[in-house]
């Protein structure tokens, strides 16, 4: 079983995330970054599947130089090899262009065709659009099985369970397939000391757009199909009225609701 | 006038509120047409016409909804190819965003998700989004193809504007690839009688401070006709279903009123509720970061404050 996991290097949500004044893109330089949290669950699921049978786990990321930290974390957790697609032309790429680069990288990493399984987190913690899995599936012509909170492989098919808004669903798909996971699917492991040492010897391939056969004109800020025209920091919410409950906190709360015309 | 497509979100033909909101927005941009996929189109047509749909494109073969989103994206793509619309508006829920994503790649059009406002700007369709856990407001436009915009529920007040709602059937042969991921079982959630979390105009959420007892949270929610949410801590502890989780790894909600009970207000949670219009918190810890966001806060025990508030609300409503 050949599994490719796509991961993203994101600005730490605990830090002050911001934009570049020059081109309205996410500032990835001035802030600490890390492996997007939900992607750890995708890596963990891939490792579990590989460990329960024969399998190889390849981790793929697209991003600037420091994005290699995201795949290194995955290698420390136990992934076999990694690919980092890095090219100056990628800066400012939108989700559609990112999905194009990822799709080509996935195919190349799997030896020219689709791997048995592509795993991703349901969304990143910075963009939070949650559209890249669907876009990559569309580009690779793969069935897309998203928001998995349980996953089982059986022969040539994958079965997942997910909690929808109205129903709990079971979905069955043939392989190869692309599955995105939620943080309910497992408990990601921490890299062990042994894992951290072993990761230093694992191969990390760095590919450019040319290596993938992607024309630089198809990606980047100028090729984006959407454009951020302006951004503004929201004024901090003014702190409202805080009362300490002295036996009438609930009554005061109801009075506030009434004054605000919620009742 | 340019055509603007609205993908109808419905349950067995019953239109969800988000669809009426999208039709209201579509009228600002051009002439709204609805795209309806599924059974009971006749029921839906009446409501869609009421909210301004000039045309209702209908795909009613039973196969489309047996699979995950790919068939809906194919059907919508065929309507886009036929009509060359100015924009396609889709509800910004998990399925809606995926349909938007696939449609964008298929039709080579720009896609914007989680929009909280959409207007006709100088450079075409202009959207407003709230990003980085609500700390920034971003305006964006689509520069290629139809503007595919997934819009968050509760972004606009609904306004009826009766139109013809002329039905036009769509014939599409779904590809085999679109029919690869089949929904084999769907267990409906036990009916709570409460509104759907992302659509509700009031949400009452409980967190670690409930200690697992959501009784007071649910009773207060019911007195207000609100949906019930939960923090990640409460969901991870197994106290409430993941589908009710509000936050970065759960649902993003933007109701008129959000009440956080026993929730400290970590960034993970704030990312899911910070754009709510009015925010109330009840927490024992006066240092809890949630109090930085509130319009009204009570430092106290939710197990005494909420029941008292519930009684007062019931009395006021009676």
XYZ file of C-alpha atoms in Angstrom:
581
model
C 0.000 0.000 0.000
C 1.341 3.321 -1.144
C 0.105 6.274 0.950
C 0.783 9.944 0.293
C -0.050 12.466 3.010
C -0.279 16.163 2.149
C 0.687 18.527 4.945
C 0.891 22.279 5.317
C 3.262 24.572 7.150
C 1.180 27.296 8.809
C 1.763 30.336 10.996
C 1.248 29.396 14.643
C -2.312 30.323 15.625
C -1.036 31.433 19.028
C 1.145 34.089 17.390
C -0.031 37.387 15.878
C -0.831 36.359 12.344
C -0.916 39.074 9.733
C -0.581 39.979 6.060
C 2.197 41.371 3.862
C 1.438 45.013 3.144
C 3.038 44.740 -0.295
C 0.843 42.082 -1.877
C -1.931 41.203 0.597
C -0.701 37.632 1.104
C -0.413 35.757 4.391
C 2.805 36.710 6.182
C 4.710 33.439 6.566
C 8.103 34.988 7.335
C 7.581 37.132 10.391
C 5.849 34.505 12.508
C 6.681 31.123 13.974
C 5.347 28.293 11.885
C 4.541 24.649 12.411
C 2.830 21.591 10.949
C -0.885 22.433 10.698
C -2.500 20.670 13.618
C -5.150 18.667 11.780
C -2.502 17.331 9.393
C -0.925 15.462 12.310
C -4.055 13.327 12.408
C -3.664 12.510 8.702
C -0.018 11.517 9.266
C -0.976 9.372 12.262
C -3.703 7.593 10.279
C -1.280 6.871 7.442
C 1.270 5.457 9.889
C -1.345 3.238 11.510
C -2.426 1.882 8.123
C 1.168 1.295 7.040
C 2.009 -0.426 10.313
C -0.975 -2.774 10.098
C 0.173 -4.087 6.714
C 2.734 -3.522 4.063
C 2.992 0.116 3.234
C 5.062 3.144 2.586
C 4.151 6.655 3.741
C 5.325 9.660 1.743
C 4.680 13.166 3.037
C 4.300 16.048 0.610
C 4.309 19.753 1.337
C 4.300 22.903 -0.773
C 5.720 26.100 0.640
C 8.695 28.343 1.324
C 12.050 27.132 2.734
C 10.899 26.831 6.322
C 7.941 24.647 5.248
C 10.375 21.739 5.315
C 9.831 21.781 9.103
C 6.327 20.446 8.519
C 7.557 17.339 6.691
C 10.400 16.866 9.182
C 7.853 16.590 11.990
C 6.000 13.956 9.957
C 9.252 12.047 9.364
C 9.964 12.156 13.101
C 6.530 10.685 13.723
C 7.481 7.802 11.426
C 6.799 8.631 7.774
C 9.255 6.981 5.368
C 10.149 9.813 3.020
C 9.210 13.356 2.207
C 8.855 15.772 -0.658
C 9.102 19.524 -0.362
C 7.955 21.496 -3.384
C 9.622 24.872 -3.234
C 9.830 27.489 -5.933
C 9.832 31.267 -5.790
C 7.047 31.354 -8.362
C 4.691 29.640 -5.892
C 4.419 32.635 -3.556
C 0.866 33.957 -3.430
C -0.716 30.882 -5.026
C -4.413 30.472 -4.307
C -6.115 27.197 -3.379
C -6.671 26.229 -7.011
C -2.988 26.661 -7.932
C -1.894 24.916 -4.738
C -4.112 21.985 -5.637
C -2.491 21.805 -9.071
C 1.004 21.671 -7.570
C -0.047 19.115 -4.966
C -1.757 16.920 -7.547
C 1.384 16.821 -9.722
C 3.613 16.226 -6.697
C 1.426 13.369 -5.473
C 1.616 11.645 -8.855
C 5.370 12.095 -9.123
C 5.916 10.896 -5.545
C 3.916 7.770 -6.318
C 5.962 7.004 -9.422
C 3.822 8.663 -12.065
C 0.313 7.488 -11.245
C -2.125 7.818 -8.371
C -1.048 6.215 -5.072
C -3.467 3.804 -3.382
C -4.466 6.390 -0.845
C -4.048 10.149 -0.416
C -4.641 11.471 3.090
C -5.112 15.092 4.177
C -6.378 17.062 7.138
C -9.880 18.442 6.639
C -8.535 22.013 6.504
C -5.508 24.025 7.533
C -5.450 26.177 10.643
C -4.573 29.328 8.694
C -6.689 29.506 5.534
C -9.399 27.197 6.936
C -11.137 27.063 3.555
C -11.251 23.284 3.555
C -11.325 23.201 -0.249
C -7.908 21.781 -1.151
C -8.839 18.092 -0.610
C -11.826 18.416 -2.963
C -9.740 20.302 -5.537
C -6.911 17.774 -5.503
C -9.438 14.937 -5.860
C -11.030 16.706 -8.813
C -7.621 17.166 -10.453
C -6.485 13.581 -9.873
C -9.865 12.167 -10.864
C -10.028 10.430 -7.502
C -13.104 9.732 -5.418
C -13.151 12.142 -2.524
C -14.112 10.932 0.928
C -13.934 13.818 3.365
C -14.252 14.554 7.080
C -13.523 10.976 8.148
C -13.733 10.315 11.878
C -13.120 6.565 11.364
C -11.376 4.782 8.518
C -11.085 1.117 7.581
C -9.440 -0.480 4.596
C -10.754 -3.714 3.191
C -9.293 -5.181 0.025
C -9.790 -2.663 -2.745
C -12.091 -0.327 -0.852
C -12.032 2.214 1.945
C -14.900 2.770 4.373
C -15.232 5.847 6.519
C -17.689 7.131 9.074
C -18.369 10.791 9.522
C -20.613 12.982 11.628
C -22.629 15.233 9.396
C -24.908 17.999 10.620
C -28.054 15.972 10.248
C -26.819 12.389 10.190
C -23.964 10.051 10.922
C -22.892 8.648 7.568
C -20.987 5.632 6.343
C -19.267 6.067 2.999
C -17.637 3.392 0.894
C -15.277 4.134 -1.945
C -13.117 2.134 -4.276
C -9.338 2.629 -4.134
C -7.410 4.651 -5.075
C -9.128 7.439 -3.177
C -8.481 10.698 -1.389
C -9.581 10.874 2.247
C -9.584 13.931 4.499
C -9.688 13.405 8.255
C -10.953 15.298 11.309
C -9.317 15.487 14.720
C -11.713 12.781 15.924
C -10.029 9.985 13.976
C -7.080 9.189 16.257
C -4.608 10.568 18.769
C -1.413 11.606 16.969
C 1.774 10.233 18.495
C 4.606 12.421 19.728
C 7.891 11.822 17.946
C 10.071 9.552 20.102
C 13.774 10.220 20.608
C 14.450 7.275 18.322
C 12.063 8.727 15.760
C 13.767 12.096 15.889
C 17.185 10.504 15.345
C 15.922 8.237 12.556
C 14.283 11.177 10.758
C 17.684 12.781 10.214
C 18.592 9.955 7.845
C 15.304 9.896 5.929
C 15.234 11.303 2.399
C 13.658 14.714 1.765
C 13.420 15.483 -1.942
C 13.140 19.129 -2.917
C 11.333 19.663 -6.185
C 10.791 22.792 -8.219
C 7.854 23.500 -10.498
C 10.009 22.459 -13.440
C 10.548 19.056 -11.804
C 6.771 18.664 -11.750
C 6.213 19.957 -15.265
C 4.089 22.796 -13.936
C 4.377 26.067 -15.836
C 5.306 28.884 -13.453
C 2.708 31.056 -15.205
C -0.065 28.802 -13.859
C 0.711 29.516 -10.211
C 1.616 32.363 -7.906
C -0.055 35.631 -7.089
C -0.458 36.833 -10.673
C -2.119 33.621 -11.804
C -4.524 33.482 -8.873
C -8.199 33.286 -9.800
C -9.069 35.449 -6.806
C -7.511 38.618 -5.479
C -7.415 40.098 -1.999
C -8.163 43.777 -2.593
C -7.782 44.935 0.996
C -7.359 43.710 4.543
C -8.012 45.443 7.826
C -7.360 44.478 11.400
C -10.649 44.319 13.189
C -10.831 46.757 16.037
C -10.556 44.753 19.235
C -14.002 44.135 20.678
C -14.664 46.602 23.412
C -15.109 44.749 26.623
C -18.666 44.996 27.732
C -20.179 44.922 31.145
C -18.900 42.245 33.528
C -20.814 41.487 36.691
C -19.888 39.174 39.530
C -22.686 36.841 40.524
C -23.982 37.742 43.948
C -27.073 35.620 43.750
C -28.608 37.683 40.937
C -26.221 36.971 38.017
C -28.859 35.035 36.072
C -31.440 37.764 36.545
C -28.981 40.397 35.362
C -28.157 38.261 32.329
C -31.853 38.054 31.434
C -32.181 41.820 31.913
C -29.318 42.336 29.444
C -31.048 40.041 26.929
C -34.260 41.963 27.373
C -32.535 45.344 26.959
C -30.887 44.042 23.741
C -34.322 42.918 22.486
C -33.482 39.203 22.421
C -36.623 38.415 24.468
C -29.127 41.396 -16.503
C -26.473 38.823 -15.672
C -27.638 35.518 -14.302
C -26.587 34.533 -10.782
C -26.920 30.880 -9.808
C -27.842 29.787 -6.293
C -27.308 26.166 -5.277
C -30.321 25.179 -3.201
C -29.657 23.678 0.213
C -32.659 21.622 1.220
C -33.889 18.564 3.083
C -36.242 16.513 0.904
C -37.483 19.634 -0.895
C -37.794 21.777 2.218
C -35.624 24.857 1.667
C -33.081 25.743 4.330
C -32.891 29.363 5.484
C -29.421 29.758 3.947
C -30.929 29.362 0.469
C -33.320 32.286 0.973
C -30.357 34.336 2.181
C -28.390 33.459 -0.967
C -31.318 34.454 -3.192
C -31.515 37.765 -1.325
C -27.791 38.359 -1.972
C -28.064 37.189 -5.600
C -30.551 39.982 -6.330
C -27.854 42.566 -5.510
C -25.634 41.089 -8.226
C -28.015 40.206 -11.023
C -30.960 37.987 -11.829
C -31.180 34.981 -9.488
C -31.739 31.442 -10.739
C -31.918 28.496 -8.368
C -30.303 25.119 -9.042
C -32.226 22.367 -7.307
C -30.848 18.833 -7.014
C -33.001 16.094 -5.501
C -36.623 15.037 -5.050
C -39.730 17.189 -4.347
C -38.756 20.075 -6.602
C -42.427 21.182 -6.736
C -42.437 21.972 -3.008
C -39.168 23.827 -3.316
C -40.190 25.794 -6.414
C -42.869 27.751 -4.516
C -40.415 28.983 -1.875
C -37.644 29.642 -4.396
C -39.979 31.815 -6.493
C -41.065 33.682 -3.375
C -37.470 34.690 -2.635
C -36.712 35.860 -6.136
C -35.695 32.915 -8.346
C -36.530 33.797 -11.948
C -35.642 30.295 -13.071
C -35.374 27.025 -11.182
C -33.060 24.480 -12.805
C -34.067 21.040 -11.594
C -32.123 17.782 -11.556
C -34.440 15.246 -9.983
C -32.988 11.861 -10.956
C -32.568 9.950 -7.693
C -28.869 9.162 -8.117
C -27.181 12.496 -7.322
C -27.631 12.488 -3.569
C -26.548 8.875 -3.055
C -22.932 9.925 -3.371
C -20.706 12.540 -1.817
C -20.455 15.953 -3.456
C -18.929 15.084 -6.857
C -22.259 14.556 -8.712
C -23.612 17.881 -7.450
C -20.467 19.610 -8.705
C -20.900 17.970 -12.133
C -24.546 19.003 -12.374
C -23.779 22.548 -11.314
C -20.864 22.695 -13.776
C -23.208 21.768 -16.614
C -25.549 24.623 -15.682
C -22.582 27.009 -15.459
C -21.420 25.963 -18.929
C -24.901 26.503 -20.301
C -25.652 29.847 -18.659
C -22.222 31.528 -18.183
C -23.403 33.178 -14.952
C -21.804 36.196 -13.307
C -21.649 34.346 -10.006
C -22.545 31.062 -8.325
C -23.597 31.309 -4.674
C -23.338 28.215 -2.489
C -23.974 27.778 1.256
C -20.643 27.792 3.106
C -21.059 24.512 4.956
C -18.696 21.559 4.596
C -20.472 20.003 1.609
C -21.119 23.392 -0.001
C -17.480 24.404 0.178
C -16.416 21.123 -1.443
C -18.929 21.547 -4.238
C -17.611 25.089 -4.737
C -14.026 23.764 -4.795
C -14.696 21.108 -7.432
C -16.790 23.482 -9.505
C -13.962 26.030 -9.468
C -11.385 23.549 -10.770
C -13.809 22.129 -13.329
C -14.871 25.512 -14.733
C -11.535 27.298 -14.114
C -13.212 29.911 -11.968
C -12.089 31.663 -8.803
C -13.614 30.500 -5.535
C -14.052 32.307 -2.243
C -15.400 30.558 0.842
C -16.764 31.695 4.203
C -17.915 35.039 2.820
C -19.915 37.098 5.315
C -20.939 39.683 2.751
C -21.147 39.869 -1.043
C -21.740 43.049 -3.024
C -21.478 44.273 -6.618
C -18.209 46.229 -6.453
C -16.238 48.256 -8.969
C -14.198 45.186 -9.961
C -17.156 42.844 -10.098
C -18.381 40.637 -7.284
C -16.699 41.711 -4.056
C -16.711 39.565 -0.949
C -15.929 40.148 2.694
C -14.361 37.417 4.835
C -13.286 37.285 8.429
C -9.918 35.524 8.825
C -7.301 34.527 11.408
C -9.854 33.730 14.072
C -11.785 36.887 13.280
C -8.861 39.226 13.845
C -8.815 40.510 10.243
C -11.450 41.472 7.705
C -10.480 40.746 4.107
C -12.110 41.995 0.932
C -11.540 39.976 -2.221
C -12.679 39.670 -5.803
C -12.711 36.868 -8.339
C -10.539 37.521 -11.371
C -11.281 34.462 -13.517
C -14.468 32.812 -14.683
C -17.708 32.954 -12.749
C -17.374 34.199 -9.170
C -17.944 31.079 -7.085
C -18.727 32.236 -3.585
C -19.611 30.118 -0.566
C -21.532 32.366 1.813
C -21.899 31.814 5.557
C -25.402 31.498 6.982
C -26.842 34.552 8.802
C -24.929 36.947 6.533
C -28.029 38.896 5.465
C -31.628 39.290 6.591
C -33.996 37.448 4.252
C -36.229 39.544 1.999
C -38.973 38.011 -0.149
C -39.190 39.301 -3.739
C -41.620 37.188 -5.771
C -40.443 36.120 -9.232
C -41.541 33.614 -11.851
C -39.541 30.588 -10.704
C -39.864 28.970 -14.120
C -38.792 25.336 -13.937
C -36.227 24.035 -16.407
C -35.122 20.396 -16.225
C -31.429 19.569 -16.448
C -30.208 16.357 -18.054
C -26.699 15.286 -17.081
C -25.071 11.890 -17.343
C -22.985 11.539 -14.219
C -19.468 10.220 -14.699
C -18.400 6.946 -13.108
C -15.772 8.824 -11.109
C -18.486 10.979 -9.529
C -20.243 7.825 -8.389
C -17.259 6.230 -6.667
C -17.857 7.434 -3.105
C -21.247 6.032 -2.130
C -23.167 6.867 1.026
C -24.103 3.387 2.210
C -25.670 4.325 5.505
C -27.086 7.511 6.939
C -28.316 7.483 10.520
C -30.263 10.664 11.203
C -29.367 12.346 14.465
C -31.979 12.062 17.177
C -34.286 15.036 16.671
C -33.624 17.636 19.357
C -36.185 20.127 18.080
C -33.410 22.721 18.174
C -32.278 24.758 15.173
C -29.231 23.674 13.178
C -26.024 24.982 14.759
C -24.581 26.959 11.839
C -27.952 28.468 10.896
C -29.254 29.350 14.359
C -29.615 33.015 15.257
C -28.829 32.164 18.895
C -26.243 29.609 20.058
C -25.617 28.544 23.661
C -22.396 26.562 24.150
C -20.971 24.645 27.072
C -17.373 23.800 27.854
C -15.117 22.260 30.443
C -16.989 24.138 33.189
C -20.074 21.976 32.665
C -18.165 19.014 34.069
C -20.121 16.911 31.576
C -23.579 18.064 32.648
C -25.069 19.941 29.696
C -28.523 20.069 31.359
C -28.424 23.774 32.328
C -26.924 24.701 28.940
C -29.648 22.847 27.039
C -32.441 24.248 29.197
C -31.211 27.795 28.740
C -30.846 27.188 24.984
C -34.402 25.870 24.812
C -35.796 28.891 26.660
C -34.289 31.053 23.895
C -35.034 28.713 20.988
C -31.279 28.388 20.498
C -28.931 25.745 19.118
C -26.472 24.048 21.485
C -22.738 24.124 20.852
C -19.744 22.721 22.701
C -16.078 23.563 23.106
C -13.364 21.189 21.968
C -12.585 20.298 25.593
C -16.187 19.187 26.111
C -16.215 17.200 22.864
C -12.835 15.563 23.520
C -14.111 14.534 26.953
C -16.996 12.772 25.207
C -19.652 15.007 26.769
C -21.158 16.279 23.514
C -21.049 15.154 19.848
C -18.317 16.438 17.556
C -20.962 17.731 15.155
C -21.828 20.349 17.793
C -18.246 21.519 18.280
C -17.689 25.223 17.770
C -14.138 26.235 16.893
C -11.226 25.849 14.566
C -11.613 22.093 14.197
C -15.403 22.204 14.371
C -18.100 24.563 13.148
C -17.698 28.262 12.570
C -20.820 30.061 13.742
C -21.829 33.675 13.419
C -25.170 34.081 15.208
C -26.872 37.229 16.466
C -26.238 36.047 20.018
C -23.596 33.639 21.318
C -23.558 32.481 24.914
C -20.422 30.701 26.197
C -20.943 28.875 29.483
C -17.941 27.392 31.249
C -15.691 28.058 28.234
C -12.346 29.750 28.844
C -12.060 31.125 25.302
C -8.889 29.603 23.846
C -7.945 30.671 20.296
C -9.248 27.294 19.084
C -12.741 28.234 20.292
C -12.609 31.920 19.419
C -11.866 31.020 15.782
C -15.342 29.528 15.597
C -17.443 32.229 17.241
C -15.630 35.556 17.275
C -17.772 37.062 14.517
C -20.983 36.582 16.515
C -22.855 39.889 16.824
C -23.438 39.824 20.588
C -21.395 37.656 22.949
C -22.203 36.663 26.521
C -20.053 34.536 28.814
C -20.547 32.876 32.153
C -17.363 31.652 33.816
C -16.130 31.106 37.351
C -12.688 32.414 36.459
C -12.709 36.185 36.102
C -9.352 35.924 34.273
C -10.826 33.736 31.501
C -9.860 35.187 28.078
C -13.456 34.830 26.889
C -14.315 37.917 28.948
C -12.153 40.027 26.610
C -14.735 39.452 23.869
C -18.000 39.782 25.666
C -20.725 42.369 25.535
C -21.958 41.007 28.839
C -20.235 38.652 31.242
C -21.116 37.019 34.516
C -18.340 35.844 36.801
C -20.068 32.997 38.541
C -21.097 29.349 38.553
C -23.045 28.364 35.464
C -25.006 25.857 37.556
C -26.642 28.712 39.489
C -26.519 31.514 36.897
C -28.018 29.604 33.941
C -31.062 28.124 35.755
C -31.872 31.557 37.188
C -31.525 33.142 33.749
C -33.670 30.368 32.228
C -36.495 31.089 34.681
C -36.255 34.837 34.043
C -36.312 34.326 30.261
C -39.338 32.028 30.502
C -41.149 34.580 32.673
C -40.320 37.404 30.285
C -41.552 35.393 27.304
C -44.743 34.170 28.989
